[in-house]
Amino acid sequence: MALTTNGKNYIAQNFGISNCYVSTGLSWTAVGNNDTTVNESGGTASIVGRLVTTSVYKRIDLTSPRTGSYTYTALKQANDNTDVDMTDAQWIAANDGTPIGEAQYCSTCQVPICSFQVV
Amino acid sequence: MDIPHGSVIQAISTVDPGLNQTVSVYQWTLDVTVLPVNTANITIDTLNLSLGGHTLLLSAQNSCGNWGSYSELFNIIPPTSYAEWIASMGGIGAIYGNLAAIGIIIDGYLYNNLGFTVTLGNVGTTIDYYLGLP
């Protein structure tokens, strides 16, 4: 388990819904290192599981409910430059609120407050 | 004999002492589980098992010091689809938490060494099975 608080929050804010980990409700296009693509849907752990599989995946292009391109490099950077691996995806799957009664991790700070800067 | 990938067969030897052999096909190797049984009050004390190539060879010694042996030649039929590969691994449930399975399917995707074409979607599906996701 190598997720830092910053990493957990980054994942919740970018690969979650309402800043919380989810097991379903997200859609994306997975892009392979050979530029092969496949449209998929699922939850937070699925996305992280793909991003950490760097031998296969180049990036994930989220299509719903939010959009954006995400890479493992960005994920690692958000995790205080600490590597993220499949055991972290397992932890996310165990904290996505499914099945009912399971803990659901939500970001400890809310967008856009997390990115707000005083100038 | 031909056995499909992932199949479980049972062969009962006719030699003394009696043996039950359960053979599971896993990838390109055979995982063999031997279940010693008591037959006519004869207890198997020693059991040797070797697998050279596709030949299964068993030998056993009972409590009276008698040796018996059994051998059979297998031709392994590799999986021809992702669904057959999942079955050969023991089903979806066997993928859960099985990091080696992810490695196998990744290698199949990258190096085309599983005997069928592994798609990017197959890799993602395997990751989801590993994580136990719906």
mmCIF file of N, CA and C in Angstrom, chain B residues 11-109:
data_model
loop_
_atom_site.group_PDB
_atom_site.id
_atom_site.type_symbol
_atom_site.label_atom_id
_atom_site.label_comp_id
_atom_site.label_asym_id
_atom_site.label_seq_id
_atom_site.Cartn_x
_atom_site.Cartn_y
_atom_site.Cartn_z
ATOM 1 N N ALA B 11 -7.869 -40.791 -13.838
ATOM 2 C CA ALA B 11 -7.476 -42.086 -14.362
ATOM 3 C C ALA B 11 -7.261 -43.034 -13.192
ATOM 4 N N ILE B 12 -7.746 -44.197 -13.312
ATOM 5 C CA ILE B 12 -7.595 -45.180 -12.243
ATOM 6 C C ILE B 12 -6.733 -46.316 -12.775
ATOM 7 N N SER B 13 -5.611 -46.504 -12.128
ATOM 8 C CA SER B 13 -4.696 -47.534 -12.613
ATOM 9 C C SER B 13 -5.203 -48.910 -12.233
ATOM 10 N N THR B 14 -4.743 -49.856 -12.961
ATOM 11 C CA THR B 14 -5.135 -51.234 -12.678
ATOM 12 C C THR B 14 -3.992 -51.991 -12.027
ATOM 13 N N VAL B 15 -2.924 -51.253 -11.767
ATOM 14 C CA VAL B 15 -1.782 -51.923 -11.168
ATOM 15 C C VAL B 15 -1.932 -51.936 -9.663
ATOM 16 N N ASP B 16 -1.158 -52.744 -9.038
ATOM 17 C CA ASP B 16 -1.156 -52.833 -7.581
ATOM 18 C C ASP B 16 -0.020 -51.969 -7.056
ATOM 19 N N PRO B 17 -0.245 -51.058 -6.176
ATOM 20 C CA PRO B 17 -1.502 -50.766 -5.519
ATOM 21 C C PRO B 17 -2.383 -49.836 -6.345
ATOM 22 N N GLY B 18 -3.648 -49.779 -6.042
ATOM 23 C CA GLY B 18 -4.581 -48.934 -6.777
ATOM 24 C C GLY B 18 -4.323 -47.470 -6.513
ATOM 25 N N LEU B 19 -4.453 -46.677 -7.550
ATOM 26 C CA LEU B 19 -4.218 -45.245 -7.436
ATOM 27 C C LEU B 19 -5.344 -44.479 -8.114
ATOM 28 N N ASN B 20 -5.684 -43.375 -7.547
ATOM 29 C CA ASN B 20 -6.532 -42.417 -8.244
ATOM 30 C C ASN B 20 -5.669 -41.225 -8.604
ATOM 31 N N GLN B 21 -5.713 -40.800 -9.844
ATOM 32 C CA GLN B 21 -4.910 -39.651 -10.252
ATOM 33 C C GLN B 21 -5.823 -38.592 -10.869
ATOM 34 N N THR B 22 -5.733 -37.419 -10.315
ATOM 35 C CA THR B 22 -6.478 -36.307 -10.878
ATOM 36 C C THR B 22 -5.489 -35.352 -11.532
ATOM 37 N N VAL B 23 -5.694 -35.070 -12.775
ATOM 38 C CA VAL B 23 -4.743 -34.266 -13.537
ATOM 39 C C VAL B 23 -5.432 -32.999 -14.022
ATOM 40 N N SER B 24 -4.889 -31.866 -13.665
ATOM 41 C CA SER B 24 -5.425 -30.597 -14.128
ATOM 42 C C SER B 24 -4.445 -29.969 -15.109
ATOM 43 N N VAL B 25 -4.952 -29.487 -16.204
ATOM 44 C CA VAL B 25 -4.091 -28.857 -17.195
ATOM 45 C C VAL B 25 -4.041 -27.369 -16.912
ATOM 46 N N TYR B 26 -2.876 -26.837 -16.782
ATOM 47 C CA TYR B 26 -2.722 -25.417 -16.524
ATOM 48 C C TYR B 26 -1.696 -24.876 -17.497
ATOM 49 N N GLN B 27 -2.139 -24.001 -18.361
ATOM 50 C CA GLN B 27 -1.224 -23.442 -19.352
ATOM 51 C C GLN B 27 -0.528 -24.562 -20.107
ATOM 52 N N TRP B 28 0.794 -24.510 -20.152
ATOM 53 C CA TRP B 28 1.544 -25.504 -20.894
ATOM 54 C C TRP B 28 2.105 -26.597 -19.993
ATOM 55 N N THR B 29 1.693 -26.561 -18.772
ATOM 56 C CA THR B 29 2.171 -27.583 -17.853
ATOM 57 C C THR B 29 0.985 -28.316 -17.256
ATOM 58 N N LEU B 30 1.269 -29.380 -16.632
ATOM 59 C CA LEU B 30 0.225 -30.145 -15.961
ATOM 60 C C LEU B 30 0.443 -30.041 -14.459
ATOM 61 N N ASP B 31 -0.576 -29.601 -13.767
ATOM 62 C CA ASP B 31 -0.549 -29.663 -12.313
ATOM 63 C C ASP B 31 -1.219 -30.975 -11.934
ATOM 64 N N VAL B 32 -0.521 -31.779 -11.259
ATOM 65 C CA VAL B 32 -1.039 -33.117 -10.973
ATOM 66 C C VAL B 32 -1.257 -33.277 -9.475
ATOM 67 N N THR B 33 -2.420 -33.676 -9.133
ATOM 68 C CA THR B 33 -2.723 -33.998 -7.754
ATOM 69 C C THR B 33 -3.013 -35.488 -7.668
ATOM 70 N N VAL B 34 -2.327 -36.125 -6.811
ATOM 71 C CA VAL B 34 -2.512 -37.568 -6.670
ATOM 72 C C VAL B 34 -3.199 -37.848 -5.350
ATOM 73 N N LEU B 35 -4.226 -38.596 -5.423
ATOM 74 C CA LEU B 35 -4.997 -38.911 -4.241
ATOM 75 C C LEU B 35 -4.801 -40.379 -3.885
ATOM 76 N N PRO B 36 -3.912 -40.656 -2.951
ATOM 77 C CA PRO B 36 -3.728 -42.046 -2.545
ATOM 78 C C PRO B 36 -5.004 -42.580 -1.893
ATOM 79 N N VAL B 37 -5.298 -43.774 -2.154
ATOM 80 C CA VAL B 37 -6.494 -44.390 -1.573
ATOM 81 C C VAL B 37 -6.114 -45.722 -0.943
ATOM 82 N N ASN B 38 -6.925 -46.111 -0.054
ATOM 83 C CA ASN B 38 -6.752 -47.432 0.534
ATOM 84 C C ASN B 38 -7.584 -48.421 -0.268
ATOM 85 N N THR B 39 -6.954 -49.425 -0.725
ATOM 86 C CA THR B 39 -7.661 -50.451 -1.479
ATOM 87 C C THR B 39 -7.365 -51.803 -0.842
ATOM 88 N N ALA B 40 -8.383 -52.440 -0.460
ATOM 89 C CA ALA B 40 -8.250 -53.763 0.155
ATOM 90 C C ALA B 40 -7.235 -53.739 1.286
ATOM 91 N N ASN B 41 -7.368 -52.677 2.093
ATOM 92 C CA ASN B 41 -6.521 -52.541 3.282
ATOM 93 C C ASN B 41 -5.044 -52.362 2.959
ATOM 94 N N ILE B 42 -4.750 -51.982 1.729
ATOM 95 C CA ILE B 42 -3.362 -51.693 1.371
ATOM 96 C C ILE B 42 -3.163 -50.182 1.411
ATOM 97 N N THR B 43 -2.224 -49.746 2.198
ATOM 98 C CA THR B 43 -1.949 -48.315 2.322
ATOM 99 C C THR B 43 -0.719 -47.960 1.509
ATOM 100 N N ILE B 44 -0.858 -46.915 0.721
ATOM 101 C CA ILE B 44 0.278 -46.463 -0.076
ATOM 102 C C ILE B 44 1.205 -45.652 0.808
ATOM 103 N N ASP B 45 2.405 -46.107 0.938
ATOM 104 C CA ASP B 45 3.378 -45.419 1.782
ATOM 105 C C ASP B 45 4.245 -44.458 0.990
ATOM 106 N N THR B 46 4.568 -44.825 -0.204
ATOM 107 C CA THR B 46 5.483 -44.016 -1.010
ATOM 108 C C THR B 46 4.850 -43.769 -2.373
ATOM 109 N N LEU B 47 4.926 -42.542 -2.792
ATOM 110 C CA LEU B 47 4.323 -42.204 -4.076
ATOM 111 C C LEU B 47 5.268 -41.300 -4.834
ATOM 112 N N ASN B 48 5.666 -41.716 -5.966
ATOM 113 C CA ASN B 48 6.547 -40.904 -6.810
ATOM 114 C C ASN B 48 5.765 -40.429 -8.029
ATOM 115 N N LEU B 49 6.039 -39.236 -8.421
ATOM 116 C CA LEU B 49 5.318 -38.660 -9.544
ATOM 117 C C LEU B 49 6.279 -37.869 -10.401
ATOM 118 N N SER B 50 6.262 -38.107 -11.658
ATOM 119 C CA SER B 50 7.106 -37.320 -12.546
ATOM 120 C C SER B 50 6.333 -37.010 -13.818
ATOM 121 N N LEU B 51 6.695 -35.919 -14.414
ATOM 122 C CA LEU B 51 6.014 -35.498 -15.620
ATOM 123 C C LEU B 51 7.073 -35.062 -16.613
ATOM 124 N N GLY B 52 7.377 -35.915 -17.536
ATOM 125 C CA GLY B 52 8.364 -35.572 -18.541
ATOM 126 C C GLY B 52 7.687 -35.371 -19.876
ATOM 127 N N GLY B 53 7.808 -34.179 -20.419
ATOM 128 C CA GLY B 53 7.078 -33.884 -21.644
ATOM 129 C C GLY B 53 5.596 -33.945 -21.365
ATOM 130 N N HIS B 54 4.895 -34.745 -22.082
ATOM 131 C CA HIS B 54 3.463 -34.897 -21.863
ATOM 132 C C HIS B 54 3.123 -36.287 -21.340
ATOM 133 N N THR B 55 4.099 -36.886 -20.735
ATOM 134 C CA THR B 55 3.857 -38.219 -20.204
ATOM 135 C C THR B 55 3.737 -38.160 -18.695
ATOM 136 N N LEU B 56 2.658 -38.675 -18.209
ATOM 137 C CA LEU B 56 2.436 -38.741 -16.770
ATOM 138 C C LEU B 56 2.877 -40.114 -16.289
ATOM 139 N N LEU B 57 3.758 -40.117 -15.333
ATOM 140 C CA LEU B 57 4.249 -41.384 -14.808
ATOM 141 C C LEU B 57 4.081 -41.399 -13.300
ATOM 142 N N LEU B 58 3.444 -42.406 -12.824
ATOM 143 C CA LEU B 58 3.248 -42.571 -11.392
ATOM 144 C C LEU B 58 3.807 -43.907 -10.969
ATOM 145 N N SER B 59 4.412 -43.890 -9.797
ATOM 146 C CA SER B 59 4.799 -45.164 -9.216
ATOM 147 C C SER B 59 4.537 -45.097 -7.721
ATOM 148 N N ALA B 60 4.217 -46.208 -7.145
ATOM 149 C CA ALA B 60 3.853 -46.204 -5.734
ATOM 150 C C ALA B 60 4.297 -47.496 -5.082
ATOM 151 N N GLN B 61 4.493 -47.379 -3.804
ATOM 152 C CA GLN B 61 4.877 -48.554 -3.036
ATOM 153 C C GLN B 61 3.914 -48.701 -1.873
ATOM 154 N N ASN B 62 3.427 -49.878 -1.680
ATOM 155 C CA ASN B 62 2.476 -50.061 -0.592
ATOM 156 C C ASN B 62 3.190 -50.531 0.664
ATOM 157 N N SER B 63 2.400 -50.722 1.687
ATOM 158 C CA SER B 63 2.974 -51.059 2.982
ATOM 159 C C SER B 63 3.617 -52.435 2.997
ATOM 160 N N CYS B 64 3.323 -53.235 1.999
ATOM 161 C CA CYS B 64 3.941 -54.564 1.904
ATOM 162 C C CYS B 64 5.250 -54.520 1.118
ATOM 163 N N GLY B 65 5.610 -53.317 0.632
ATOM 164 C CA GLY B 65 6.840 -53.201 -0.116
ATOM 165 C C GLY B 65 6.686 -53.438 -1.604
ATOM 166 N N ASN B 66 5.466 -53.627 -2.074
ATOM 167 C CA ASN B 66 5.246 -53.862 -3.491
ATOM 168 C C ASN B 66 5.140 -52.541 -4.253
ATOM 169 N N TRP B 67 5.714 -52.537 -5.431
ATOM 170 C CA TRP B 67 5.678 -51.339 -6.263
ATOM 171 C C TRP B 67 4.674 -51.523 -7.395
ATOM 172 N N GLY B 68 4.027 -50.428 -7.724
ATOM 173 C CA GLY B 68 3.151 -50.419 -8.888
ATOM 174 C C GLY B 68 3.430 -49.171 -9.680
ATOM 175 N N SER B 69 3.098 -49.157 -10.933
ATOM 176 C CA SER B 69 3.341 -47.968 -11.743
ATOM 177 C C SER B 69 2.217 -47.785 -12.754
ATOM 178 N N TYR B 70 2.129 -46.569 -13.230
ATOM 179 C CA TYR B 70 1.089 -46.228 -14.184
ATOM 180 C C TYR B 70 1.606 -45.086 -15.037
ATOM 181 N N SER B 71 1.368 -45.124 -16.309
ATOM 182 C CA SER B 71 1.793 -44.012 -17.155
ATOM 183 C C SER B 71 0.767 -43.787 -18.257
ATOM 184 N N GLU B 72 0.709 -42.545 -18.684
ATOM 185 C CA GLU B 72 -0.220 -42.226 -19.752
ATOM 186 C C GLU B 72 0.310 -41.028 -20.527
ATOM 187 N N LEU B 73 0.087 -41.036 -21.821
ATOM 188 C CA LEU B 73 0.568 -39.957 -22.679
ATOM 189 C C LEU B 73 -0.564 -38.969 -22.932
ATOM 190 N N PHE B 74 -0.261 -37.671 -22.759
ATOM 191 C CA PHE B 74 -1.266 -36.632 -22.935
ATOM 192 C C PHE B 74 -0.854 -35.680 -24.063
ATOM 193 N N ASN B 75 -1.795 -35.301 -24.859
ATOM 194 C CA ASN B 75 -1.600 -34.206 -25.805
ATOM 195 C C ASN B 75 -2.418 -33.028 -25.313
ATOM 196 N N ILE B 76 -1.746 -31.943 -25.011
ATOM 197 C CA ILE B 76 -2.433 -30.792 -24.442
ATOM 198 C C ILE B 76 -2.997 -29.924 -25.552
ATOM 199 N N ILE B 77 -4.290 -29.647 -25.461
ATOM 200 C CA ILE B 77 -4.937 -28.779 -26.429
ATOM 201 C C ILE B 77 -4.993 -27.377 -25.820
ATOM 202 N N PRO B 78 -4.319 -26.402 -26.398
ATOM 203 C CA PRO B 78 -4.295 -25.068 -25.801
ATOM 204 C C PRO B 78 -5.639 -24.366 -25.955
ATOM 205 N N PRO B 79 -5.903 -23.344 -25.127
ATOM 206 C CA PRO B 79 -7.150 -22.599 -25.266
ATOM 207 C C PRO B 79 -7.190 -21.875 -26.602
ATOM 208 N N THR B 80 -8.364 -21.770 -27.164
ATOM 209 C CA THR B 80 -8.494 -21.109 -28.459
ATOM 210 C C THR B 80 -9.224 -19.780 -28.354
ATOM 211 N N SER B 81 -9.575 -19.387 -27.137
ATOM 212 C CA SER B 81 -10.256 -18.106 -26.947
ATOM 213 C C SER B 81 -10.007 -17.617 -25.526
ATOM 214 N N TYR B 82 -10.343 -16.366 -25.298
ATOM 215 C CA TYR B 82 -10.193 -15.800 -23.953
ATOM 216 C C TYR B 82 -11.088 -16.537 -22.966
ATOM 217 N N ALA B 83 -12.289 -16.870 -23.398
ATOM 218 C CA ALA B 83 -13.216 -17.587 -22.512
ATOM 219 C C ALA B 83 -12.638 -18.941 -22.107
ATOM 220 N N GLU B 84 -12.025 -19.631 -23.048
ATOM 221 C CA GLU B 84 -11.421 -20.923 -22.720
ATOM 222 C C GLU B 84 -10.226 -20.739 -21.789
ATOM 223 N N TRP B 85 -9.502 -19.650 -21.977
ATOM 224 C CA TRP B 85 -8.364 -19.389 -21.096
ATOM 225 C C TRP B 85 -8.848 -19.143 -19.668
ATOM 226 N N ILE B 86 -9.901 -18.353 -19.524
ATOM 227 C CA ILE B 86 -10.465 -18.122 -18.189
ATOM 228 C C ILE B 86 -10.858 -19.457 -17.557
ATOM 229 N N ALA B 87 -11.507 -20.292 -18.341
ATOM 230 C CA ALA B 87 -11.924 -21.602 -17.830
ATOM 231 C C ALA B 87 -10.717 -22.433 -17.418
ATOM 232 N N SER B 88 -9.657 -22.357 -18.223
ATOM 233 C CA SER B 88 -8.468 -23.156 -17.918
ATOM 234 C C SER B 88 -7.782 -22.677 -16.653
ATOM 235 N N MET B 89 -8.014 -21.412 -16.296
ATOM 236 C CA MET B 89 -7.424 -20.873 -15.077
ATOM 237 C C MET B 89 -8.240 -21.225 -13.839
ATOM 238 N N GLY B 90 -9.412 -21.789 -14.078
ATOM 239 C CA GLY B 90 -10.270 -22.148 -12.952
ATOM 240 C C GLY B 90 -11.491 -21.267 -12.819
ATOM 241 N N GLY B 91 -11.750 -20.441 -13.827
ATOM 242 C CA GLY B 91 -12.931 -19.584 -13.797
ATOM 243 C C GLY B 91 -12.620 -18.194 -13.274
ATOM 244 N N ILE B 92 -13.627 -17.325 -13.357
ATOM 245 C CA ILE B 92 -13.444 -15.924 -12.954
ATOM 246 C C ILE B 92 -12.986 -15.821 -11.504
ATOM 247 N N GLY B 93 -13.566 -16.645 -10.650
ATOM 248 C CA GLY B 93 -13.234 -16.576 -9.232
ATOM 249 C C GLY B 93 -11.767 -16.854 -8.958
ATOM 250 N N ALA B 94 -11.157 -17.654 -9.799
ATOM 251 C CA ALA B 94 -9.745 -17.999 -9.607
ATOM 252 C C ALA B 94 -8.823 -16.865 -10.019
ATOM 253 N N ILE B 95 -9.357 -15.873 -10.729
ATOM 254 C CA ILE B 95 -8.541 -14.731 -11.140
ATOM 255 C C ILE B 95 -8.434 -13.714 -10.008
ATOM 256 N N TYR B 96 -9.433 -13.724 -9.130
ATOM 257 C CA TYR B 96 -9.479 -12.730 -8.046
ATOM 258 C C TYR B 96 -8.202 -12.810 -7.194
ATOM 259 N N GLY B 97 -7.490 -11.701 -7.123
ATOM 260 C CA GLY B 97 -6.266 -11.640 -6.337
ATOM 261 C C GLY B 97 -5.100 -12.406 -6.919
ATOM 262 N N ASN B 98 -5.262 -12.905 -8.118
ATOM 263 C CA ASN B 98 -4.231 -13.740 -8.754
ATOM 264 C C ASN B 98 -3.379 -12.875 -9.675
ATOM 265 N N LEU B 99 -2.319 -12.331 -9.101
ATOM 266 C CA LEU B 99 -1.474 -11.419 -9.871
ATOM 267 C C LEU B 99 -0.789 -12.145 -11.023
ATOM 268 N N ALA B 100 -0.506 -13.430 -10.819
ATOM 269 C CA ALA B 100 0.136 -14.200 -11.882
ATOM 270 C C ALA B 100 -0.758 -14.268 -13.118
ATOM 271 N N ALA B 101 -2.051 -14.318 -12.899
ATOM 272 C CA ALA B 101 -2.982 -14.388 -14.035
ATOM 273 C C ALA B 101 -2.886 -13.123 -14.878
ATOM 274 N N ILE B 102 -2.739 -11.982 -14.202
ATOM 275 C CA ILE B 102 -2.586 -10.728 -14.942
ATOM 276 C C ILE B 102 -1.301 -10.758 -15.755
ATOM 277 N N GLY B 103 -0.253 -11.288 -15.135
ATOM 278 C CA GLY B 103 1.005 -11.396 -15.863
ATOM 279 C C GLY B 103 0.892 -12.265 -17.095
ATOM 280 N N ILE B 104 0.150 -13.356 -16.953
ATOM 281 C CA ILE B 104 -0.015 -14.273 -18.085
ATOM 282 C C ILE B 104 -0.772 -13.600 -19.220
ATOM 283 N N ILE B 105 -1.844 -12.895 -18.882
ATOM 284 C CA ILE B 105 -2.649 -12.295 -19.947
ATOM 285 C C ILE B 105 -1.905 -11.100 -20.565
ATOM 286 N N ILE B 106 -1.121 -10.399 -19.757
ATOM 287 C CA ILE B 106 -0.311 -9.308 -20.314
ATOM 288 C C ILE B 106 0.712 -9.862 -21.291
ATOM 289 N N ASP B 107 1.369 -10.939 -20.886
ATOM 290 C CA ASP B 107 2.325 -11.562 -21.802
ATOM 291 C C ASP B 107 1.626 -12.034 -23.072
ATOM 292 N N GLY B 108 0.433 -12.572 -22.899
ATOM 293 C CA GLY B 108 -0.324 -13.014 -24.070
ATOM 294 C C GLY B 108 -0.650 -11.865 -24.999
ATOM 295 N N TYR B 109 -0.927 -10.707 -24.400
ATOM 296 C CA TYR B 109 -1.236 -9.508 -25.192
ATOM 297 C C TYR B 109 0.019 -8.986 -25.889
#
